[in-house]
Tab-separated table of C-alpha atoms in Angstrom:
chain	number	residue	atom	x	y	z
A	1	MET	CA	-35.056	-168.156	-98.029
A	2	THR	CA	-32.317	-169.701	-99.809
A	3	ILE	CA	-29.356	-170.232	-97.736
A	4	GLN	CA	-26.211	-170.966	-99.817
A	5	THR	CA	-24.502	-173.459	-97.823
A	6	LEU	CA	-21.262	-174.884	-98.702
A	7	GLU	CA	-20.123	-178.696	-98.546
A	8	ILE	CA	-16.569	-177.925	-98.939
A	9	GLU	CA	-14.393	-181.532	-99.706
A	10	SER	CA	-11.585	-180.393	-97.015
A	11	GLN	CA	-11.225	-177.659	-94.968
A	12	THR	CA	-8.353	-176.414	-96.987
A	13	HIS	CA	-8.216	-175.329	-99.765
A	14	SER	CA	-5.718	-176.343	-102.581
A	15	ALA	CA	-5.257	-172.910	-104.750
A	16	GLY	CA	-2.169	-172.024	-103.139
A	17	SER	CA	0.664	-174.345	-101.809
A	18	ASP	CA	0.297	-173.092	-97.928
A	19	ALA	CA	-2.726	-175.452	-96.709
A	20	LYS	CA	-4.513	-173.153	-94.095
A	21	PRO	CA	-7.843	-173.723	-92.446
A	22	LEU	CA	-10.555	-172.058	-94.455
A	23	GLY	CA	-12.159	-169.078	-92.691
A	24	ALA	CA	-14.939	-166.654	-93.391
A	25	LYS	CA	-13.503	-163.322	-93.782
A	26	MET	CA	-16.926	-162.048	-94.550
A	27	GLU	CA	-20.287	-163.212	-94.072
A	28	VAL	CA	-23.775	-162.002	-95.847
A	29	GLN	CA	-26.724	-163.197	-94.032
A	30	ASN	CA	-30.215	-163.100	-95.264
A	31	MET	CA	-29.100	-159.899	-97.123
A	32	SER	CA	-31.622	-158.041	-100.029
A	33	VAL	CA	-31.184	-154.431	-101.060
A	34	PHE	CA	-33.683	-152.654	-102.319
A	35	TYR	CA	-33.665	-149.172	-104.738
A	36	GLY	CA	-37.449	-147.449	-103.141
A	37	LYS	CA	-39.688	-150.091	-103.634
A	38	PHE	CA	-37.751	-152.480	-106.241
A	39	ARG	CA	-36.027	-155.652	-104.672
A	40	ALA	CA	-32.644	-155.588	-106.471
A	41	LEU	CA	-31.424	-158.654	-104.367
A	42	THR	CA	-33.042	-161.311	-102.182
A	43	ASP	CA	-32.012	-163.394	-100.009
A	44	ILE	CA	-28.121	-163.315	-100.496
A	45	ASN	CA	-26.231	-165.600	-97.893
A	46	MET	CA	-22.731	-166.644	-98.883
A	47	ASN	CA	-19.113	-166.991	-97.040
A	48	ILE	CA	-16.261	-164.918	-98.408
A	49	TYR	CA	-13.258	-166.991	-97.600
A	50	ALA	CA	-10.427	-165.155	-96.323
A	51	ASN	CA	-7.103	-165.199	-98.597
A	52	LYS	CA	-9.259	-166.858	-101.538
A	53	ILE	CA	-10.652	-165.208	-104.805
A	54	THR	CA	-14.465	-165.533	-105.246
A	55	ALA	CA	-16.192	-164.953	-108.553
A	56	ILE	CA	-19.395	-163.431	-108.832
A	57	ILE	CA	-20.849	-164.568	-112.216
A	58	GLY	CA	-23.826	-164.403	-114.016
A	59	PRO	CA	-26.009	-162.681	-117.021
A	60	SER	CA	-26.291	-158.806	-117.116
A	61	GLY	CA	-28.937	-157.439	-115.054
A	62	CYS	CA	-28.987	-159.998	-112.178
A	63	GLY	CA	-27.289	-157.622	-109.517
A	64	LYS	CA	-23.647	-159.156	-109.078
A	65	SER	CA	-22.486	-155.287	-109.217
A	66	THR	CA	-24.993	-154.353	-106.789
A	67	LEU	CA	-23.840	-156.893	-104.467
A	68	LEU	CA	-20.274	-156.145	-104.820
A	69	ARG	CA	-21.299	-152.693	-104.076
A	70	SER	CA	-22.956	-153.657	-100.950
A	71	PHE	CA	-19.749	-154.807	-99.608
A	72	ASN	CA	-18.019	-151.200	-99.200
A	73	ARG	CA	-21.372	-149.918	-99.147
A	74	MET	CA	-20.961	-147.759	-102.024
A	75	ASN	CA	-24.936	-148.503	-102.657
A	76	ASP	CA	-25.034	-145.798	-99.940
A	77	LEU	CA	-24.418	-143.475	-102.385
A	78	THR	CA	-27.419	-143.828	-103.976
A	79	PRO	CA	-30.332	-141.886	-101.874
A	80	SER	CA	-32.942	-144.741	-102.405
A	81	ALA	CA	-31.352	-147.682	-101.873
A	82	ARG	CA	-31.782	-149.792	-98.378
A	83	VAL	CA	-30.138	-152.515	-97.336
A	84	GLU	CA	-31.608	-155.465	-95.403
A	85	GLY	CA	-30.134	-158.055	-93.386
A	86	SER	CA	-26.188	-158.194	-92.455
A	87	ILE	CA	-23.008	-158.089	-93.860
A	88	LEU	CA	-20.198	-159.276	-91.313
A	89	LEU	CA	-16.740	-158.514	-91.903
A	90	ASP	CA	-14.846	-160.299	-89.421
A	91	GLY	CA	-17.829	-161.109	-87.162
A	92	ARG	CA	-19.175	-157.055	-87.122
A	93	ASP	CA	-22.113	-155.844	-89.469
A	94	ILE	CA	-20.698	-153.098	-91.342
A	95	THR	CA	-24.179	-152.385	-92.802
A	96	ALA	CA	-25.116	-150.695	-89.200
A	97	ASN	CA	-25.701	-147.260	-89.439
A	98	ARG	CA	-23.352	-146.793	-86.218
A	99	GLU	CA	-20.411	-148.218	-88.863
A	100	ASP	CA	-17.957	-145.452	-89.960
A	101	VAL	CA	-18.249	-145.784	-93.592
A	102	VAL	CA	-15.026	-144.369	-94.149
A	103	ASP	CA	-13.237	-146.933	-91.843
A	104	VAL	CA	-15.376	-149.801	-94.111
A	105	ARG	CA	-13.922	-148.159	-97.526
A	106	ARG	CA	-10.575	-148.485	-95.945
A	107	ARG	CA	-10.532	-151.849	-95.085
A	108	ILE	CA	-12.562	-152.965	-97.800
A	109	GLY	CA	-11.228	-151.265	-101.412
A	110	MET	CA	-12.472	-151.361	-104.912
A	111	VAL	CA	-11.472	-151.410	-108.367
A	112	PHE	CA	-13.234	-150.515	-110.673
A	113	GLN	CA	-14.020	-151.619	-114.799
A	114	ARG	CA	-12.653	-148.705	-116.431
A	115	PRO	CA	-9.150	-147.676	-114.826
A	116	ASN	CA	-9.724	-144.002	-113.463
A	117	PRO	CA	-6.494	-142.758	-112.176
A	118	PHE	CA	-6.896	-139.319	-110.670
A	119	PRO	CA	-5.496	-136.675	-112.825
A	120	LYS	CA	-2.169	-136.504	-110.947
A	121	ASN	CA	1.530	-138.270	-110.830
A	122	ILE	CA	1.703	-141.774	-110.748
A	123	TYR	CA	3.179	-141.048	-106.791
A	124	GLU	CA	0.177	-139.359	-106.198
A	125	ASN	CA	-1.997	-141.410	-107.507
A	126	VAL	CA	-0.999	-143.900	-104.597
A	127	ALA	CA	0.031	-141.673	-101.877
A	128	TYR	CA	-3.414	-140.074	-102.078
A	129	GLY	CA	-4.968	-143.001	-99.765
A	130	PRO	CA	-2.422	-143.020	-97.242
A	131	ARG	CA	-2.043	-138.890	-97.235
A	132	LEU	CA	-6.150	-138.747	-96.441
A	133	TYR	CA	-5.254	-141.387	-93.890
A	134	GLY	CA	-3.203	-139.178	-92.024
A	135	ILE	CA	0.224	-140.352	-93.159
A	136	ARG	CA	2.456	-137.233	-93.745
A	137	ARG	CA	6.074	-138.040	-93.577
A	138	LYS	CA	7.650	-138.575	-96.977
A	139	ASN	CA	9.984	-141.566	-96.161
A	140	ASP	CA	7.051	-143.106	-95.073
A	141	LEU	CA	4.660	-142.445	-98.255
A	142	ASP	CA	7.782	-143.126	-100.207
A	143	LEU	CA	8.119	-146.861	-98.807
A	144	ILE	CA	4.003	-146.575	-99.077
A	145	VAL	CA	4.334	-145.898	-102.877
A	146	GLU	CA	7.192	-148.665	-103.672
A	147	LYS	CA	5.351	-151.313	-101.539
A	148	SER	CA	2.240	-150.750	-103.577
A	149	LEU	CA	3.770	-150.430	-106.703
A	150	LYS	CA	5.549	-153.150	-106.333
A	151	GLN	CA	2.805	-155.578	-105.625
A	152	ALA	CA	0.536	-154.219	-108.144
A	153	ALA	CA	3.672	-155.724	-110.550
A	154	LEU	CA	4.278	-152.164	-111.857
A	155	TRP	CA	7.188	-150.729	-110.038
A	156	GLU	CA	9.512	-151.877	-112.472
A	157	GLU	CA	7.696	-149.982	-115.417
A	158	VAL	CA	7.220	-146.723	-113.702
A	159	LYS	CA	9.934	-146.072	-111.208
A	160	ASP	CA	12.311	-143.683	-113.104
A	161	LYS	CA	8.862	-141.882	-113.865
A	162	LEU	CA	6.773	-141.459	-110.889
A	163	HIS	CA	6.231	-138.068	-111.445
A	164	GLN	CA	4.663	-138.263	-114.858
A	165	SER	CA	1.102	-138.396	-115.132
A	166	GLY	CA	-1.123	-141.223	-113.969
A	167	LEU	CA	-3.088	-140.830	-117.271
A	168	SER	CA	-0.019	-140.968	-119.314
A	169	LEU	CA	0.259	-144.800	-118.839
A	170	SER	CA	-1.291	-147.501	-120.898
A	171	GLY	CA	-4.463	-148.806	-119.969
A	172	GLY	CA	-3.212	-152.071	-118.730
A	173	GLN	CA	-1.147	-150.061	-116.522
A	174	GLN	CA	-3.342	-147.684	-115.668
A	175	GLN	CA	-5.104	-150.492	-114.066
A	176	ARG	CA	-2.612	-151.664	-112.199
A	177	LEU	CA	-2.078	-147.969	-110.985
A	178	CYS	CA	-5.585	-148.234	-109.951
A	179	ILE	CA	-4.568	-151.352	-108.019
A	180	ALA	CA	-1.973	-149.937	-106.109
A	181	ARG	CA	-4.105	-147.211	-105.290
A	182	ALA	CA	-6.155	-149.455	-103.659
A	183	LEU	CA	-3.378	-151.135	-102.005
A	184	ALA	CA	-1.921	-148.404	-100.292
A	185	VAL	CA	-4.446	-148.030	-97.801
A	186	GLU	CA	-4.035	-151.558	-96.383
A	187	PRO	CA	-7.384	-152.860	-97.097
A	188	GLU	CA	-8.112	-156.396	-95.936
A	189	VAL	CA	-10.623	-156.884	-98.430
A	190	ILE	CA	-10.762	-155.557	-102.387
A	191	LEU	CA	-13.972	-155.882	-104.651
A	192	MET	CA	-12.930	-155.892	-108.654
A	193	ASP	CA	-15.529	-155.101	-110.768
A	194	GLU	CA	-15.159	-156.496	-113.958
A	195	PRO	CA	-10.930	-155.344	-113.546
A	196	ALA	CA	-9.936	-156.832	-116.899
A	197	SER	CA	-12.860	-156.125	-119.429
A	198	ALA	CA	-11.633	-153.083	-120.816
A	199	LEU	CA	-7.915	-154.798	-120.912
A	200	ASP	CA	-5.911	-156.541	-123.830
A	201	PRO	CA	-5.286	-159.900	-123.159
A	202	ILE	CA	-1.890	-159.750	-121.892
A	203	SER	CA	-2.895	-157.144	-119.316
A	204	THR	CA	-5.608	-159.056	-118.648
A	205	LEU	CA	-3.243	-161.989	-117.926
A	206	ARG	CA	-1.038	-159.881	-115.828
A	207	ILE	CA	-4.025	-158.441	-113.845
A	208	GLU	CA	-4.887	-162.151	-113.020
A	209	GLU	CA	-1.041	-163.003	-111.942
A	210	LEU	CA	-1.671	-160.114	-110.231
A	211	MET	CA	-4.437	-161.123	-108.175
A	212	HIS	CA	-2.803	-164.286	-107.783
A	213	ASP	CA	-0.037	-162.809	-106.271
A	214	ILE	CA	-1.648	-160.882	-103.493
A	215	VAL	CA	-4.220	-162.958	-102.268
A	216	LYS	CA	-1.919	-164.344	-99.783
A	217	GLU	CA	-2.496	-161.265	-98.178
A	218	TYR	CA	-5.958	-160.034	-99.262
A	219	THR	CA	-9.213	-161.074	-99.497
A	220	ILE	CA	-10.441	-160.498	-103.075
A	221	LEU	CA	-14.061	-160.546	-104.450
A	222	ILE	CA	-14.089	-160.044	-108.612
A	223	VAL	CA	-17.500	-159.584	-110.567
A	224	THR	CA	-16.296	-160.890	-114.327
A	225	HIS	CA	-18.406	-161.538	-117.571
A	226	ASN	CA	-15.790	-163.638	-118.345
A	227	MET	CA	-16.458	-167.251	-117.315
A	228	GLN	CA	-12.983	-168.088	-118.511
A	229	GLN	CA	-11.475	-165.425	-116.057
A	230	ALA	CA	-13.832	-166.973	-113.386
A	231	ALA	CA	-12.481	-170.331	-113.836
A	232	ARG	CA	-8.637	-169.218	-114.156
A	233	VAL	CA	-8.381	-166.686	-111.299
A	234	SER	CA	-10.769	-167.705	-108.799
A	235	ASP	CA	-11.231	-170.324	-105.598
A	236	PHE	CA	-15.178	-169.960	-105.155
A	237	THR	CA	-17.516	-168.857	-107.406
A	238	ALA	CA	-21.014	-167.661	-106.585
A	239	MET	CA	-23.675	-167.891	-109.247
A	240	MET	CA	-26.514	-165.164	-109.625
A	241	MET	CA	-29.715	-165.017	-111.582
A	242	ILE	CA	-32.937	-162.755	-111.767
A	243	ASP	CA	-36.019	-164.308	-110.185
A	244	GLU	CA	-39.730	-164.023	-111.922
A	245	HIS	CA	-39.530	-160.616	-110.092
A	246	ARG	CA	-36.361	-159.220	-111.893
A	247	SER	CA	-34.621	-159.689	-108.349
A	248	GLY	CA	-31.256	-161.095	-107.972
A	249	ARG	CA	-30.637	-164.193	-106.222
A	250	MET	CA	-27.746	-166.326	-105.701
A	251	ILE	CA	-28.424	-169.449	-107.342
A	252	GLU	CA	-25.168	-171.500	-106.279
A	253	PHE	CA	-22.091	-171.206	-104.911
A	254	GLY	CA	-19.167	-173.712	-104.187
A	255	GLU	CA	-15.506	-174.119	-104.844
A	256	THR	CA	-14.735	-172.867	-108.622
A	257	LYS	CA	-13.562	-176.465	-109.490
A	258	SER	CA	-16.960	-178.188	-108.791
A	259	ILE	CA	-19.013	-175.074	-110.511
A	260	PHE	CA	-17.153	-175.158	-113.705
A	261	THR	CA	-16.967	-178.651	-114.177
A	262	ASN	CA	-20.364	-180.283	-112.531
A	263	PRO	CA	-22.414	-177.324	-111.630
A	264	LYS	CA	-25.482	-178.640	-108.968
A	265	ASP	CA	-27.835	-176.154	-110.664
A	266	LYS	CA	-29.570	-176.911	-114.431
A	267	ARG	CA	-29.408	-172.955	-114.973
A	268	THR	CA	-25.708	-172.678	-113.421
A	269	GLU	CA	-24.628	-175.491	-115.805
A	270	ASP	CA	-26.298	-173.582	-118.596
A	271	TYR	CA	-24.719	-170.215	-118.093
A	272	VAL	CA	-20.972	-171.800	-118.022
A	273	THR	CA	-21.471	-174.092	-121.064
A	274	GLY	CA	-22.901	-170.729	-122.741
A	275	ARG	CA	-26.319	-172.273	-123.376
A	276	PHE	CA	-28.076	-168.682	-122.288
A	277	GLY	CA	-26.771	-165.536	-121.006
B	1	MET	CA	-30.791	-171.588	-129.901
B	2	LEU	CA	-27.143	-170.138	-128.300
B	3	ARG	CA	-24.505	-172.023	-129.356
B	4	LYS	CA	-25.949	-174.045	-132.300
B	5	THR	CA	-22.616	-174.588	-134.170
B	6	PHE	CA	-20.925	-175.822	-131.273
B	7	GLU	CA	-24.090	-178.152	-130.688
B	8	THR	CA	-23.727	-179.826	-133.885
B	9	GLU	CA	-20.019	-180.184	-134.215
B	10	LEU	CA	-20.726	-182.063	-130.703
B	11	GLN	CA	-23.433	-184.319	-132.612
B	12	GLN	CA	-20.985	-184.947	-135.163
B	13	LEU	CA	-18.384	-185.661	-132.838
B	14	LYS	CA	-20.738	-188.172	-131.232
B	15	ASP	CA	-21.238	-189.750	-134.782
B	16	GLU	CA	-17.582	-190.180	-135.442
B	17	VAL	CA	-17.092	-192.099	-132.629
B	18	LEU	CA	-20.067	-194.061	-133.696
B	19	VAL	CA	-18.289	-195.098	-136.831
B	20	LEU	CA	-15.249	-195.985	-134.572
B	21	GLY	CA	-17.098	-197.654	-132.819
B	22	SER	CA	-18.850	-200.096	-135.472
B	23	MET	CA	-15.126	-200.654	-137.116
B	24	ALA	CA	-14.139	-201.935	-133.773
B	25	GLU	CA	-16.987	-204.235	-133.576
B	26	GLN	CA	-16.428	-205.356	-137.054
B	27	ALA	CA	-12.905	-206.086	-136.303
B	28	ILE	CA	-13.798	-208.293	-133.595
B	29	LEU	CA	-16.470	-210.138	-135.239
B	30	ASN	CA	-13.730	-210.431	-138.690
B	31	SER	CA	-11.236	-211.631	-136.448
B	32	VAL	CA	-12.730	-214.554	-134.678
B	33	GLU	CA	-14.364	-215.547	-138.063
B	34	ALA	CA	-11.166	-215.441	-140.069
B	35	LEU	CA	-9.788	-218.040	-137.151
B	36	LYS	CA	-12.346	-220.195	-137.277
B	37	LYS	CA	-12.645	-220.648	-141.122
B	38	ARG	CA	-8.429	-220.373	-140.846
B	39	ASP	CA	-8.955	-217.762	-143.499
B	40	LEU	CA	-5.417	-216.145	-143.651
B	41	LYS	CA	-6.008	-213.571	-146.272
B	42	ALA	CA	-8.878	-212.630	-144.023
B	43	SER	CA	-6.374	-211.974	-141.306
B	44	GLU	CA	-4.131	-209.958	-143.563
B	45	LYS	CA	-7.331	-207.620	-144.176
B	46	ILE	CA	-7.911	-207.350	-140.538
B	47	LEU	CA	-4.501	-206.073	-140.086
B	48	GLU	CA	-4.835	-203.510	-142.592
B	49	ASP	CA	-8.211	-202.220	-141.608
B	50	ASP	CA	-6.741	-202.074	-138.127
B	51	ARG	CA	-4.646	-198.874	-139.486
B	52	ALA	CA	-8.093	-197.259	-140.506
B	53	ILE	CA	-9.197	-197.551	-136.930
B	54	ASN	CA	-6.138	-195.943	-135.946
B	55	LYS	CA	-6.469	-193.369	-138.720
B	56	LYS	CA	-10.211	-192.760	-137.298
B	57	ARG	CA	-9.210	-192.305	-133.808
B	58	PHE	CA	-6.547	-189.272	-134.549
B	59	ASP	CA	-8.746	-187.924	-136.534
B	60	ILE	CA	-11.301	-187.891	-133.766
B	61	GLU	CA	-8.574	-186.810	-131.329
B	62	ASN	CA	-7.909	-183.979	-133.394
B	63	GLN	CA	-11.123	-182.920	-133.733
B	64	LEU	CA	-11.559	-182.970	-129.849
B	65	MET	CA	-8.443	-180.750	-129.359
B	66	ILE	CA	-9.673	-178.488	-131.613
B	67	LEU	CA	-13.041	-178.185	-130.262
B	68	ILE	CA	-11.515	-178.064	-126.747
B	69	ALA	CA	-8.862	-174.872	-127.808
B	70	THR	CA	-11.929	-173.035	-129.884
B	71	GLN	CA	-14.950	-173.729	-127.568
B	72	GLN	CA	-13.354	-173.450	-123.973
B	73	PRO	CA	-15.875	-176.068	-122.887
B	74	MET	CA	-17.450	-176.074	-119.614
B	75	ALA	CA	-19.439	-178.461	-117.301
B	76	HIS	CA	-21.027	-181.119	-119.053
B	77	ASP	CA	-19.332	-180.176	-122.450
B	78	LEU	CA	-16.540	-180.342	-120.427
B	79	ARG	CA	-16.788	-183.966	-119.020
B	80	LEU	CA	-18.100	-185.168	-122.765
B	81	LEU	CA	-14.839	-184.217	-124.693
B	82	ALA	CA	-12.701	-185.289	-122.186
B	83	SER	CA	-14.675	-188.540	-121.822
B	84	THR	CA	-14.871	-188.887	-125.144
B	85	MET	CA	-11.270	-188.858	-125.445
B	86	GLU	CA	-10.850	-192.149	-123.220
B	87	ILE	CA	-13.606	-193.454	-125.363
B	88	ILE	CA	-11.766	-193.429	-128.291
B	89	SER	CA	-9.142	-194.743	-126.887
B	90	GLU	CA	-10.224	-197.927	-125.364
B	91	LEU	CA	-12.206	-198.440	-129.267
B	92	GLU	CA	-8.611	-197.810	-130.634
B	93	ARG	CA	-7.566	-200.758	-128.438
B	94	MET	CA	-10.573	-203.004	-128.796
B	95	GLY	CA	-9.522	-202.570	-132.798
B	96	ASP	CA	-5.628	-203.559	-131.619
B	97	TYR	CA	-7.266	-206.942	-129.935
B	98	ALA	CA	-8.726	-207.824	-132.973
B	99	LYS	CA	-5.364	-207.059	-134.766
B	100	GLY	CA	-4.027	-209.854	-132.113
B	101	ILE	CA	-6.547	-212.127	-133.141
B	102	ALA	CA	-5.892	-211.871	-136.425
B	103	ASN	CA	-1.867	-212.330	-135.971
B	104	ILE	CA	-2.336	-215.491	-133.654
B	105	ASN	CA	-3.913	-216.709	-136.965
B	106	ILE	CA	-1.359	-215.935	-139.147
B	107	ARG	CA	1.260	-217.355	-137.200
B	108	MET	CA	-0.705	-220.603	-136.688
B	109	GLY	CA	-0.099	-221.111	-140.367
B	110	ASP	CA	-1.415	-224.131	-141.555
B	111	GLN	CA	-1.665	-225.934	-138.303
B	112	PRO	CA	-5.375	-227.211	-137.450
B	113	LEU	CA	-7.247	-225.689	-134.787
B	114	LEU	CA	-6.662	-227.454	-131.585
B	115	LYS	CA	-10.362	-227.568	-130.942
B	116	PRO	CA	-13.838	-226.411	-133.337
B	117	LEU	CA	-14.210	-223.102	-132.250
B	118	ILE	CA	-17.826	-222.484	-130.060
B	119	ASP	CA	-17.411	-220.784	-126.904
B	120	ILE	CA	-14.636	-217.816	-128.604
B	121	PRO	CA	-17.253	-216.915	-131.358
B	122	ARG	CA	-19.535	-216.403	-128.384
B	123	MET	CA	-17.579	-214.222	-126.760
B	124	ALA	CA	-17.084	-212.176	-129.490
B	125	GLN	CA	-20.712	-212.093	-130.248
B	126	LYS	CA	-21.262	-211.231	-126.380
B	127	ASP	CA	-18.823	-208.283	-126.925
B	128	VAL	CA	-20.087	-206.902	-129.913
B	129	ASP	CA	-23.712	-206.705	-128.315
B	130	MET	CA	-22.547	-205.164	-125.264
B	131	LEU	CA	-20.227	-202.612	-127.079
B	132	HIS	CA	-22.710	-201.580	-129.458
B	133	ARG	CA	-25.186	-200.952	-126.705
B	134	ALA	CA	-22.421	-199.713	-124.262
B	135	LEU	CA	-21.926	-196.563	-127.173
B	136	THR	CA	-25.713	-196.151	-127.814
B	137	ALA	CA	-26.237	-195.354	-124.171
B	138	PHE	CA	-23.190	-193.128	-124.604
B	139	VAL	CA	-24.667	-191.277	-127.441
B	140	ASN	CA	-27.964	-191.080	-125.745
B	141	GLU	CA	-26.509	-190.278	-122.270
B	142	ASP	CA	-28.454	-193.241	-120.794
B	143	VAL	CA	-27.534	-194.003	-117.450
B	144	GLU	CA	-29.486	-196.587	-116.602
B	145	ALA	CA	-28.349	-198.609	-119.867
B	146	ALA	CA	-25.195	-197.784	-118.561
B	147	ARG	CA	-24.899	-198.951	-115.473
B	148	VAL	CA	-26.706	-202.231	-116.144
B	149	ILE	CA	-24.095	-203.307	-119.301
B	150	PRO	CA	-21.006	-203.965	-116.855
B	151	ALA	CA	-22.305	-206.766	-115.296
B	152	GLU	CA	-22.595	-208.475	-118.448
B	153	ASP	CA	-19.350	-208.687	-118.381
B	154	ASP	CA	-19.954	-211.823	-115.841
B	155	GLU	CA	-20.942	-213.683	-118.806
B	156	VAL	CA	-18.078	-212.949	-120.805
B	157	ASP	CA	-15.609	-214.201	-117.769
B	158	ALA	CA	-17.450	-217.694	-117.439
B	159	LEU	CA	-17.104	-218.257	-120.965
B	160	TYR	CA	-13.504	-217.677	-120.613
B	161	ASN	CA	-13.489	-219.694	-117.663
B	162	GLN	CA	-14.546	-222.459	-119.838
B	163	VAL	CA	-12.678	-222.044	-122.602
B	164	TYR	CA	-9.734	-221.641	-120.457
B	165	ARG	CA	-10.257	-225.112	-118.419
B	166	GLU	CA	-11.174	-226.807	-122.008
B	167	LEU	CA	-7.765	-226.205	-123.154
B	168	MET	CA	-6.050	-226.846	-119.799
B	169	MET	CA	-7.613	-230.465	-120.204
B	170	PHE	CA	-6.306	-230.959	-123.994
B	171	VAL	CA	-2.729	-229.635	-122.303
B	172	ILE	CA	-2.865	-232.090	-119.797
B	173	GLN	CA	-4.200	-235.276	-122.023
B	174	ASP	CA	-1.253	-234.071	-124.958
B	175	PRO	CA	1.636	-231.880	-123.724
B	176	LYS	CA	2.601	-231.212	-127.356
B	177	SER	CA	-0.817	-229.247	-127.865
B	178	ILE	CA	0.353	-226.665	-125.404
B	179	GLU	CA	1.335	-224.187	-128.305
B	180	ARG	CA	-1.815	-224.380	-129.944
B	181	ALA	CA	-3.844	-224.113	-126.808
B	182	ASN	CA	-1.931	-221.068	-125.740
B	183	TRP	CA	-2.837	-219.489	-129.260
B	184	LEU	CA	-6.499	-219.855	-128.754
B	185	LEU	CA	-5.897	-218.530	-125.012
B	186	TRP	CA	-4.936	-215.465	-125.881
B	187	VAL	CA	-7.424	-214.831	-128.250
B	188	ALA	CA	-9.988	-215.781	-125.542
B	189	HIS	CA	-8.059	-213.330	-123.336
B	190	ASN	CA	-8.172	-210.828	-125.834
B	191	LEU	CA	-11.595	-210.891	-126.211
B	192	GLU	CA	-12.126	-210.972	-122.491
B	193	ARG	CA	-10.082	-207.711	-122.077
B	194	VAL	CA	-12.904	-206.188	-124.591
B	195	ALA	CA	-15.849	-206.684	-122.580
B	196	ASP	CA	-13.519	-204.954	-119.712
B	197	ARG	CA	-12.822	-201.686	-121.975
B	198	VAL	CA	-16.747	-201.758	-122.512
B	199	THR	CA	-17.184	-201.136	-119.193
B	200	ASN	CA	-14.789	-198.359	-119.011
B	201	ILE	CA	-16.774	-197.013	-121.813
B	202	CYS	CA	-20.133	-197.367	-119.499
B	203	GLU	CA	-18.059	-195.735	-116.345
B	204	ARG	CA	-17.262	-192.571	-119.089
B	205	THR	CA	-20.877	-192.370	-120.158
B	206	ILE	CA	-22.174	-192.263	-116.624
B	207	PHE	CA	-19.481	-189.437	-115.659
B	208	ILE	CA	-20.698	-187.341	-118.436
B	209	ALA	CA	-24.205	-187.657	-118.010
B	210	THR	CA	-23.708	-187.041	-113.637
B	211	GLY	CA	-20.567	-185.964	-113.269
B	212	GLU	CA	-19.989	-189.323	-110.826
B	213	MET	CA	-16.706	-190.423	-111.338
B	214	ALA	CA	-16.944	-193.686	-110.063
B	215	GLU	CA	-15.280	-197.203	-111.298
B	216	ILE	CA	-17.833	-200.144	-111.785
B	217	LYS	CA	-16.763	-203.383	-109.516
B	218	SER	CA	-15.032	-205.683	-111.976
B	219	THR	CA	-15.639	-209.339	-111.403
B	220	ASP	CA	-12.347	-210.304	-113.199
B	221	ASP	CA	-10.294	-210.434	-109.282
B	222	ASP	CA	-13.127	-213.079	-108.512
B	223	PHE	CA	-11.825	-215.062	-111.760
B	224	TRP	CA	-8.371	-215.053	-110.618
B	225	LYS	CA	-9.120	-215.985	-107.358
B	226	ASN	CA	-10.963	-219.073	-108.568
B	227	GLN	CA	-7.590	-219.908	-110.347
B	228	SER	CA	-5.741	-220.278	-107.552
């Protein structure tokens, strides 16, 4: 078993000016994920720090997305999938069967690689989640829609056309709409699976800026193939690779500034310098 | 191999640093040789050559900027490029020390040397010897060598001390010799500084190879303590 412990230079991190002590929002303990007999992930141990951005990097097929999907039990949707070990959210194991999956997914939202707005108008895209969780009053919903779109840095662009289809927006705007949709149910953690890989460079930077803006209130995990993006946006980086059994393992976890300037593991070095992967 | 082009460019970069290094080495040796022979023409040539050193440094700097902009270096590559930026600046400054020595020779005009040069050429030889090995260590990322070379700075400091004491004796015996003694003291001082900059290059080499950024202890402080 490999435990990814982290030596942090200080208990506060410099990404934001507000120097709050680091606290683990989520803790992954000895987690393995199986698809039938195949062990897709082996012995993952890591902390996800509150109000920080953690990037998961690694070559294709190393289990990054599987890991991300474990965090809000998306793997439950795959019939043969099974999780061993635990994932604690504020100290409570969310992998336990007794946990309410719907509540877990409200607390841990997700944004996908391709923007996937509902075929509804912009307003309804954002109001959909809160309505599902029982908010009915129009005034309340209006406030949530406006707040979420503002947080997603989309409000100014769409405030006069809230009743147009979400699909009428550009790709970058659609992705920000999906982020607004995720924020509308006030999650605590946001999982992002390659959120900018289908976007142009300007839209990509917009998403990255937005991540910086909202991380004060949320905890973000991002899977990315783009090393420069991981280096730019994240506070912590987890490097994954497959082992000889083709099972994903976390080989290094640390502060992003260390991973990209002086990684400890030769395989991380080779990956971030583009020598393999 | 992935990134073959980048690897080739990094190798070319190191080769260019070696070229700049050998230009600095030559300038140091030539400047002292010209002084020893009181060859003003040779000193004029050193001033001219220094412009070539400066140009070479800017060319390498430009090459570095292009590599950083186009290759987005990370980890070891990033440390190599950032450190090379420092190293070429050290080499360029060594060229300036040689230029300083050439200028002293020119300003001395037709005045004879206060004394025959013995320790000053030794200092120059030791500097160049250290520099050459430091650059070899840089190219090979030889941490062992890079850790050992800076200690030899003590030899240069000892020679400087000796030159200093000797020149002070001349000044005490004949205060009129003060200007000529001062010129030689500046020459020795420049050569002493070269060895310090070799230490900086060694520090960078260790950083490139290990990521460890540490200052190698200088014995210069002891030298100044001894003077007081």
